[in-house]
Short mmCIF file of C-alpha atoms in Angstrom, two decimals:
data_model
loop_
_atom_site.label_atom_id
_atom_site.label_comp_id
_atom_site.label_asym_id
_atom_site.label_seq_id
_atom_site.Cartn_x
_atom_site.Cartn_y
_atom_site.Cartn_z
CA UNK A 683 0.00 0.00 0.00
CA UNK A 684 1.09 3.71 -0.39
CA UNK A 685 2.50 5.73 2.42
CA UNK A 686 0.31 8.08 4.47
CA UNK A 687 1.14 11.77 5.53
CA UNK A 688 -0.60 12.50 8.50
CA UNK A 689 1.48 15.28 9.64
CA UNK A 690 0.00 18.29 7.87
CA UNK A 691 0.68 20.68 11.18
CA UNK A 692 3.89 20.07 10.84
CA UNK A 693 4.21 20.96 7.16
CA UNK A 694 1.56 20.68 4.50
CA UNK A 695 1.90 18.59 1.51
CA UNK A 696 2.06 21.45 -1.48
CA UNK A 697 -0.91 21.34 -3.56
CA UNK A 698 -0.59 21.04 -7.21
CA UNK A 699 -2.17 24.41 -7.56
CA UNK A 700 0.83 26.25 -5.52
CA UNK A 701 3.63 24.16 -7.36
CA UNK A 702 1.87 25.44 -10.75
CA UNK A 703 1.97 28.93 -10.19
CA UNK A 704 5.39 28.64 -8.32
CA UNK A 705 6.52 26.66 -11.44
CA UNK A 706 5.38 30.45 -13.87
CA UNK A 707 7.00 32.62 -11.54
CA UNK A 708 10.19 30.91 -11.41
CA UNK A 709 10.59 30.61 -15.22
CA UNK A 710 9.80 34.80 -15.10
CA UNK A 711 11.55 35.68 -11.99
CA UNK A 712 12.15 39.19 -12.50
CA UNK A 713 12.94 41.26 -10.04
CA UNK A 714 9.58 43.12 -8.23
CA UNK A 715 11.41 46.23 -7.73
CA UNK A 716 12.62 46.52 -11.41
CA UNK A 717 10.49 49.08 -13.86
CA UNK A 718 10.90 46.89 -16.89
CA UNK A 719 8.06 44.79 -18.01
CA UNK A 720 9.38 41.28 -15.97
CA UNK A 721 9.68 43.53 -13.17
CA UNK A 722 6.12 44.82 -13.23
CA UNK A 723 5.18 41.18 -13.37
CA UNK A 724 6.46 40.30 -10.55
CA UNK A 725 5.47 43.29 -8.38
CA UNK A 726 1.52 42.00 -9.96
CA UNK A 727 2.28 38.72 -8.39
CA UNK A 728 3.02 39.56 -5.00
CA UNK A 729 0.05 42.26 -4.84
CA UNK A 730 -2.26 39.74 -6.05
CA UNK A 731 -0.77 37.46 -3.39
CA UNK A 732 -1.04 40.17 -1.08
CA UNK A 733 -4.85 40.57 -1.60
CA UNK A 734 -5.02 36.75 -1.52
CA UNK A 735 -3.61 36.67 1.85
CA UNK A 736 -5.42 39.49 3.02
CA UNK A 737 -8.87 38.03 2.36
CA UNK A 738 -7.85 34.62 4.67
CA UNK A 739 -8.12 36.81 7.56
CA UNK A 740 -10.73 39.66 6.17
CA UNK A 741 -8.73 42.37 6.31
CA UNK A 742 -7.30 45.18 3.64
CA UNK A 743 -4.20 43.97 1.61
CA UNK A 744 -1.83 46.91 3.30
CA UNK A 745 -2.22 45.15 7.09
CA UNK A 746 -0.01 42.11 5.10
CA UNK A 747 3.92 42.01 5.49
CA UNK A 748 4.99 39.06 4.11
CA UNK A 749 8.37 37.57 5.82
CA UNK A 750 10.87 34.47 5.94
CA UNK A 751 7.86 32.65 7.96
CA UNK A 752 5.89 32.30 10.86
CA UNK A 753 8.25 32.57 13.55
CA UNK A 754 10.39 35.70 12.10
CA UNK A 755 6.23 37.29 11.78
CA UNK A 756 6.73 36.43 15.60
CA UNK A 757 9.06 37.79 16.63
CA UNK A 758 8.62 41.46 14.51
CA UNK A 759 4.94 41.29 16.18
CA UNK A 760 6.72 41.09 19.65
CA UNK A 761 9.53 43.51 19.06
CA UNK A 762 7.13 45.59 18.00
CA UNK A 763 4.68 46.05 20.85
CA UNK A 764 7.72 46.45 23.21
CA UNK A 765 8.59 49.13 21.05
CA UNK A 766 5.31 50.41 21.67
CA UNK A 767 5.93 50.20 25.15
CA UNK A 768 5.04 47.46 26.89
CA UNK A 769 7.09 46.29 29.13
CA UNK A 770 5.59 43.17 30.21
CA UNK A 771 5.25 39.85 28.13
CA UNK A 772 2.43 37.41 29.06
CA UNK A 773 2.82 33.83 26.87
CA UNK A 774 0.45 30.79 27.29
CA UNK A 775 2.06 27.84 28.67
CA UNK A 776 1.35 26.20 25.35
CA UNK A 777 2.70 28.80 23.31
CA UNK A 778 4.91 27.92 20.45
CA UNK A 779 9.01 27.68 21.12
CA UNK A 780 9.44 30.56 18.53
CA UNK A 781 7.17 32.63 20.33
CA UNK A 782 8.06 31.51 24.23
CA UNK A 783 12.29 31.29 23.19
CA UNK A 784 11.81 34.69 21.81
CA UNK A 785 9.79 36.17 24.17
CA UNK A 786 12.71 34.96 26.76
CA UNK A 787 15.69 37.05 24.82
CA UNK A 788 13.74 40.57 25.64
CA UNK A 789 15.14 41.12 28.92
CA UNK A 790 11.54 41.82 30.18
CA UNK A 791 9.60 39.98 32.65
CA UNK A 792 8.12 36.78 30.83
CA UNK A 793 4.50 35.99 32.77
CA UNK A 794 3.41 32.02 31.85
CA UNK A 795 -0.29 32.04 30.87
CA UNK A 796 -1.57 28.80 32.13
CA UNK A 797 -3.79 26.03 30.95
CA UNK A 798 -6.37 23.95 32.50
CA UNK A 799 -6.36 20.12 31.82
CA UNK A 800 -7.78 20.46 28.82
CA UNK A 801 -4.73 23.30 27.40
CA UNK A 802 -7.61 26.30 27.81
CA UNK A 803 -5.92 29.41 28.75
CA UNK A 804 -7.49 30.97 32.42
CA UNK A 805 -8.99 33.67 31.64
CA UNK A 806 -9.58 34.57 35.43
CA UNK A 807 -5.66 34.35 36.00
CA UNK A 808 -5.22 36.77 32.89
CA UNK A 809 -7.47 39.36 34.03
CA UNK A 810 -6.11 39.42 37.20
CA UNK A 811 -2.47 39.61 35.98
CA UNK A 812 -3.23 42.28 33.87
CA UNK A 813 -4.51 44.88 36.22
CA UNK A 814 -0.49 44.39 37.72
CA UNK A 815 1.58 47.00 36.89
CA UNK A 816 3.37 47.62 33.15
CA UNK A 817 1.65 47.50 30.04
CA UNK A 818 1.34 43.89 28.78
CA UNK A 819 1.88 42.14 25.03
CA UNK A 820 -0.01 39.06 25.74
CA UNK A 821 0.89 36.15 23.10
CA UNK A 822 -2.13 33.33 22.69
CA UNK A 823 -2.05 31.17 19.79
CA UNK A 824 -5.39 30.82 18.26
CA UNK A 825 -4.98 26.72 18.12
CA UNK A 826 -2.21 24.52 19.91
CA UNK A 827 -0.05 22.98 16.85
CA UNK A 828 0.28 20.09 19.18
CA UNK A 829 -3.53 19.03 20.69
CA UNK A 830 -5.11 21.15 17.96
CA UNK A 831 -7.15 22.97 20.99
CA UNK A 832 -8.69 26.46 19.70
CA UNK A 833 -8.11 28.66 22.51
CA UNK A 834 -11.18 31.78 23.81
CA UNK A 835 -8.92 34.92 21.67
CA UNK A 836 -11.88 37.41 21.74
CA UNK A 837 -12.27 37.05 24.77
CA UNK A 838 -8.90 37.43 26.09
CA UNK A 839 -8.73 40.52 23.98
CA UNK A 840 -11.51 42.09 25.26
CA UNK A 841 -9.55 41.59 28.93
CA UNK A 842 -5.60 42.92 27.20
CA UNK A 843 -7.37 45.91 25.35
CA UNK A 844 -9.30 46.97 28.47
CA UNK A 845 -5.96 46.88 30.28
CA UNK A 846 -4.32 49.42 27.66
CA UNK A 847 -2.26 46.06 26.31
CA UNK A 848 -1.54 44.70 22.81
CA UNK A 849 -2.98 41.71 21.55
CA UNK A 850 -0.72 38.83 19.51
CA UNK A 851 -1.82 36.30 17.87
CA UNK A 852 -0.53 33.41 16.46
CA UNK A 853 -3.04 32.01 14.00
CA UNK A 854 -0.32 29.80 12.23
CA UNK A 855 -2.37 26.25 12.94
CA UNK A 856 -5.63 27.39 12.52
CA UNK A 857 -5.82 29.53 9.40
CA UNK A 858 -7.25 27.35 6.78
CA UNK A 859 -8.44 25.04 9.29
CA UNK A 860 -11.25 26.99 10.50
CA UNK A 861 -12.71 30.71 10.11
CA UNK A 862 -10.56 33.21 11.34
CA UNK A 863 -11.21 36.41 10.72
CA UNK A 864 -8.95 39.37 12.78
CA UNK A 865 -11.44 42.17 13.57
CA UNK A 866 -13.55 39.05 15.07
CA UNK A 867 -10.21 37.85 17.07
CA UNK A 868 -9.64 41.63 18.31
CA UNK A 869 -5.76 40.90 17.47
CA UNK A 870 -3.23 44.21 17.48
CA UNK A 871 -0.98 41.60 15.28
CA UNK A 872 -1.58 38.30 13.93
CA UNK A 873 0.89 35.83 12.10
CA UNK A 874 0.77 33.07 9.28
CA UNK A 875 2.68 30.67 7.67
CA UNK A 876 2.82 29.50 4.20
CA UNK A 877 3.37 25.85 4.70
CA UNK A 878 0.75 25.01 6.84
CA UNK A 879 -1.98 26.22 4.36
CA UNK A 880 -0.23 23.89 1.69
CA UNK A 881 1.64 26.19 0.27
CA UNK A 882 5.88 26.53 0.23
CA UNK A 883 8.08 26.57 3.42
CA UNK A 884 10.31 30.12 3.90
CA UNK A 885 7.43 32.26 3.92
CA UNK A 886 4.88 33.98 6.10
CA UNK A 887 3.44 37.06 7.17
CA UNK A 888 2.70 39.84 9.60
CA UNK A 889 -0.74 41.09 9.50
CA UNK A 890 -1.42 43.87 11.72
CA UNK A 891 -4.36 45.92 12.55
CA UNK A 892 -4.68 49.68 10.98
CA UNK A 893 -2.31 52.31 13.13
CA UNK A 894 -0.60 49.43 15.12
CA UNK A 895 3.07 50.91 14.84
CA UNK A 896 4.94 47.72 13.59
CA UNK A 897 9.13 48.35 13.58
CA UNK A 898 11.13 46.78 11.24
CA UNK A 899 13.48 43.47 12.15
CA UNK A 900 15.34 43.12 8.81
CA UNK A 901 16.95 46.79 7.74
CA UNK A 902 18.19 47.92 3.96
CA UNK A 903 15.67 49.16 1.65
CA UNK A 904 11.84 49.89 1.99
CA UNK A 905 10.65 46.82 0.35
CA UNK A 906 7.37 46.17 2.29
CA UNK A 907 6.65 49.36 2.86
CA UNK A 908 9.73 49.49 5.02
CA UNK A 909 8.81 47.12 7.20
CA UNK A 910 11.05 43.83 6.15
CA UNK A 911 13.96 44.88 3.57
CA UNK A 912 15.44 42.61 1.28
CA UNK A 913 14.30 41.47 -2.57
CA UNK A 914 10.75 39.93 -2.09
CA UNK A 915 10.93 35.89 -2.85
CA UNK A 916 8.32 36.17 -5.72
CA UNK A 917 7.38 31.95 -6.41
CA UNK A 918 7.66 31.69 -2.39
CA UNK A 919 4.86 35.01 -1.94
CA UNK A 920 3.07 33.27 -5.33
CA UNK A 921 2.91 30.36 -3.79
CA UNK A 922 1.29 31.40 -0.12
CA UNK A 923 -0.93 33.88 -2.23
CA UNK A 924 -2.05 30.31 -3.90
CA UNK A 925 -2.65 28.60 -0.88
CA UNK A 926 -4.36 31.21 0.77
CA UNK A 927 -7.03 30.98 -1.93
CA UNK A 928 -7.07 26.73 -1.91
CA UNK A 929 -7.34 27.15 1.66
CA UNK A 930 -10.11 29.56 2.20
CA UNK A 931 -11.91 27.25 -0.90
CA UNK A 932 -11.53 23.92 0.83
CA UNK A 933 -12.31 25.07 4.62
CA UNK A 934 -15.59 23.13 4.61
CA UNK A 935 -14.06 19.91 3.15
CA UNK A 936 -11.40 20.54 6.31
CA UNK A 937 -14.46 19.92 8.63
CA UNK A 938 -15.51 17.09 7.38
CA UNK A 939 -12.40 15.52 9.03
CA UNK A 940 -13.94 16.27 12.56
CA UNK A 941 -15.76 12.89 12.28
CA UNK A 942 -12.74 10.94 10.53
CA UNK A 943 -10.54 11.95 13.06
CA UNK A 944 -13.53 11.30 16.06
CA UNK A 945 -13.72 7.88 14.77
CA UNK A 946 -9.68 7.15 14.95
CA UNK A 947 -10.20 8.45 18.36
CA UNK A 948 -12.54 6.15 19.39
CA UNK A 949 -10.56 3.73 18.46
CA UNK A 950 -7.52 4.32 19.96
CA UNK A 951 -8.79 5.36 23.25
CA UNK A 952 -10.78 2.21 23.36
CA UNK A 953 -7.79 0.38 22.84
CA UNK A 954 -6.24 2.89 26.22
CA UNK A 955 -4.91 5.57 24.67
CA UNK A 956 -5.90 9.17 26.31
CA UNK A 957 -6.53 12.12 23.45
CA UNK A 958 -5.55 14.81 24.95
CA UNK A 959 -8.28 18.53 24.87
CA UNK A 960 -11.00 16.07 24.03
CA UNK A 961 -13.23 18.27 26.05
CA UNK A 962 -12.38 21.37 24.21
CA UNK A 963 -13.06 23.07 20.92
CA UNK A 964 -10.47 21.30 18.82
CA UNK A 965 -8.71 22.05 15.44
CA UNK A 966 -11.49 19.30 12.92
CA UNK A 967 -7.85 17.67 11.80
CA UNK A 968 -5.84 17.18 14.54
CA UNK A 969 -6.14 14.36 16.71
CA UNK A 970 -3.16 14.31 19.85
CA UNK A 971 -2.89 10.87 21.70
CA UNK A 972 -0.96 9.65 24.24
CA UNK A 973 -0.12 6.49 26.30
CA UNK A 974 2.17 6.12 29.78
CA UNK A 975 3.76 2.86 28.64
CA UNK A 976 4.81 3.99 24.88
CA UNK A 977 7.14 6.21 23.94
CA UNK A 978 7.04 8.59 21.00
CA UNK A 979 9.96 7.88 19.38
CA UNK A 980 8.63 4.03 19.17
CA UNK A 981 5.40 4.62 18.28
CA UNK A 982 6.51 6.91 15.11
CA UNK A 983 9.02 4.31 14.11
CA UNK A 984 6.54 1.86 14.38
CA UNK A 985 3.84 3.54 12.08
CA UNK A 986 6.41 4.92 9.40
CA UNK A 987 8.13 1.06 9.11
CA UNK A 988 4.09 0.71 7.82
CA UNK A 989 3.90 3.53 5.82
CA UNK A 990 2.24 5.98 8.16
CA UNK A 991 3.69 8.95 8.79
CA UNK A 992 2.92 11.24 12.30
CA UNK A 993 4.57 12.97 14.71
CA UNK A 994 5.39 13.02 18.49
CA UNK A 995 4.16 16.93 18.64
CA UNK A 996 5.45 19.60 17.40
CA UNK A 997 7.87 19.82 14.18
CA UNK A 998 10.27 21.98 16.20
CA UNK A 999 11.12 19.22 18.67
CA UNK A 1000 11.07 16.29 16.25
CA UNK A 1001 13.44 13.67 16.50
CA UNK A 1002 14.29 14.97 20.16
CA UNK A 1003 12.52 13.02 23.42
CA UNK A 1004 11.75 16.01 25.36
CA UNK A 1005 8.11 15.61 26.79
CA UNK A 1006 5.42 17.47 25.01
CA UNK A 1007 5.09 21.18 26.13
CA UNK A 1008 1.52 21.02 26.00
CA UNK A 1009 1.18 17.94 28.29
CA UNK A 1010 3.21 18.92 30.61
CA UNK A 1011 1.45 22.37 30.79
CA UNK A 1012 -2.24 20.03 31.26
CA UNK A 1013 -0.27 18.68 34.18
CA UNK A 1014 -0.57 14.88 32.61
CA UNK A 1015 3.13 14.30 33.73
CA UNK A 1016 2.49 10.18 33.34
CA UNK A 1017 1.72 11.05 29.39
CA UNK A 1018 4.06 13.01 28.86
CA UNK A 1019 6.43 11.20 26.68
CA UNK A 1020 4.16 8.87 25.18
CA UNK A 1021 2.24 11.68 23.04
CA UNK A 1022 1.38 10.82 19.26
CA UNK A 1023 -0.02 13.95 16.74
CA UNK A 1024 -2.06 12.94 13.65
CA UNK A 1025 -2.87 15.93 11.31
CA UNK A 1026 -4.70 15.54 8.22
CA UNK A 1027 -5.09 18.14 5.37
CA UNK A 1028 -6.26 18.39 1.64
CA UNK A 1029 -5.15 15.12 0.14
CA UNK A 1030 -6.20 13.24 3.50
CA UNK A 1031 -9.35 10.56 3.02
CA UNK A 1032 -11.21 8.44 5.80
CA UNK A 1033 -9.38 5.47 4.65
CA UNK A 1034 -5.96 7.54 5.82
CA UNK A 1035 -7.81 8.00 9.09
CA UNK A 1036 -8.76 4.63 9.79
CA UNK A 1037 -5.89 2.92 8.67
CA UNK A 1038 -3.91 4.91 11.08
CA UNK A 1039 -5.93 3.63 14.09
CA UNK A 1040 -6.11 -0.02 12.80
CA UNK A 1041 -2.37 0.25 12.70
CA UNK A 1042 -1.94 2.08 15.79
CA UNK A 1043 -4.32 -0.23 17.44
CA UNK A 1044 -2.60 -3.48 16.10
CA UNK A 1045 0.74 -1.72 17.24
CA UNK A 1046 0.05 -1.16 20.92
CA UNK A 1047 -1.61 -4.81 21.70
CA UNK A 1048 1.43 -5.99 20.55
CA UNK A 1049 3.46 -3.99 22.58
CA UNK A 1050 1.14 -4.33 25.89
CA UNK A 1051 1.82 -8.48 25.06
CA UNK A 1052 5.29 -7.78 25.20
CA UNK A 1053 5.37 -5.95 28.08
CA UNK A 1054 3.14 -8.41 30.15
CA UNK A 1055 6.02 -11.32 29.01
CA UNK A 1056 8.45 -9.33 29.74
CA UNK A 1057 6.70 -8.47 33.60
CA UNK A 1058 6.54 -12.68 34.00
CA UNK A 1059 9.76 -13.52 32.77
CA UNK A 1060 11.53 -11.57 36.02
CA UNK A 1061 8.15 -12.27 38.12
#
């Protein structure tokens, strides 16, 4: 049988539609700042990717600043509201490592936003941190990239804006996934990356709400309207533009793997696994699994020697054996190695789904019988 990918938060597989249009701008790569004719073409591409972008979230095409990727978008949306002066930074316990590592290098206090056992920020703890002293950038992303969990951002916006703070939002996981719209979110900044929508890696964006003063990370020239300087990557911009559009097209299709993905779960947690935020709004594609007697590494090596491919969490951390951020922040210390992350996306089926818990499911009862002999052998 043919392999699986089941690890679409992690990286998208690019969909023929992006590698087509990537495919014409490379062969007329002109430069976008050039006046001649293959110049002006490439300046049309990345405004129409621009506008492409822009409707995603539903906002105007001039709130887009399209950079290197989601975690250099970040990190401008953080330097930025310090510049703005706040001076404290609050990140969920959850938070994605190139938002919490850079949040760390500011020399400003770094407040942890906890979770409850389901990874749902506390809103109570936030409001009452925020009437503290210093003006706060508060960093929630919209949906964990590891339990898929879709966290309250209105209404923890309502709480930051009524203490005078700035809003962040990472909606890197979710975008494409489900609605998200920015004005609904209340964000001050909001970021996005390319891959994850299907489209190429290397590229992202900044998207930030009118007279939010963003300051510039990357200095030269006044490409993007000074904000990010350097020669725009035209098939890379193309290709997000692309995906943007496939995305926002196929966002129905995305929920129809709410009840693939509930079935897998069944499964699995009939056969004693524990799927972790199962009680929470959840991403419709992403299912996160764990058992105490299992670790990740064995269970991924296990699935890909089938042709299955998932992931212990998220991308960042692969191949390492640290325990999952997010389930240690739950407080499920006993799962906290044992964690397995299945993500569909656009060339995903309900036969992918349910051979991945058949597998899985096979997997573990052999495992549990080996343990058992292994418990009576030194009995």
């Amino acid at each position: 049988m043919s392999a699986i990918y089941l690890d679409y938060n992690a990286s998208g597989l690019v969909r023929p539609e992006v590698q087509a249009i990537m495919a014409a701008a490379l062969a007329d790569n002109g430069n976008p700042n050039a006046v001649h004719a293959a110049g002006r073409r490439a300046r049309a591409r990345i405004e129409t990717a621009r506008a492409q972008v822009a409707e995603l979230v539903g906002v105007d095409p001039t709130a887009v600043v399209f950079s290197s990727g989601g975690t250099e978008s970040n990190g401008q949306a953080l330097v930025s509201a310090l510049a703005a002066g706040c001076e404290r930074l609050i990140i969920s316990a959850t938070e994605h490592p190139c938002v919490a590592e850079t949040a760390l290098t500011f020399g400003h206090p770094v407040e942890t936003l906890p979770v409850d056992d389901q990874g749902v920020i506390d809103l109570a703890w936030l409001a009452e941190a925020l009437q503290r002293p210093g003006r706060a950038v508060v960093a929630v992303h919209h949906a964990n990239n590891e339990t898929g969990v879709i966290q309250p951002i209105a209404e923890a916006a309502r709480l930051v804006h009524a203490a005078g703070g700035w809003m962040h939002v990472d909606a890197i996981q979710s975008a494409g996934k489900i609605p998200v719209d920015m004005a609904a979110l209340d964000a001050d900044t909001l970021t996005l990356s390319g891959h994850k929508l299907g489209g190429p890696q290397g590229i992202g964006a900044l998207i930030s709400r009118e007279g939010a003063p963003v300051v510039r990370m990357v200095h030269g020239s006044s490409q993007e309207r000074g904000l990010r300087a350097g020669t725009e990557n035209t098939p890379g911009i193309a290709g997000f533009g692309e995906s943007a559009v496939c995305a926002l097209r196929d966002l129905p299709e995305c929920m129809s793997h709410a009840v693939w993905r509930d079935a897998a779960a069944e499964a699995v947690t009939a056969a004693g696994a524990t799927v972790l935020g199962a009680k929470a709004e959840r991403l419709p594609n992403t299912l996160f699994m764990a058992v105490p007697d299992w670790d990740s590494p064995q269970q991924l090596i296990t699935l890909d020697l089938q042709g299955v491919m998932v992931s212990a969490g998220s991308a960042c951390s692969s191949g390492k054996t640290k325990p999952s951020k997010a389930v240690s922040a739950m407080g499920l210390y006993d799962l906290e190695t044992g964690g397995v992350r299945v993500s569909g996306g656009w060339g995903t089926t309900e036969a992918d789904w349910q051979r991945f818990a058949d597998l899985w499911v096979a997997a573990y009862a052999k495992h549990r019988a080996r343990l058992l002999e292994r418990a009576k052998e030194t009995a």
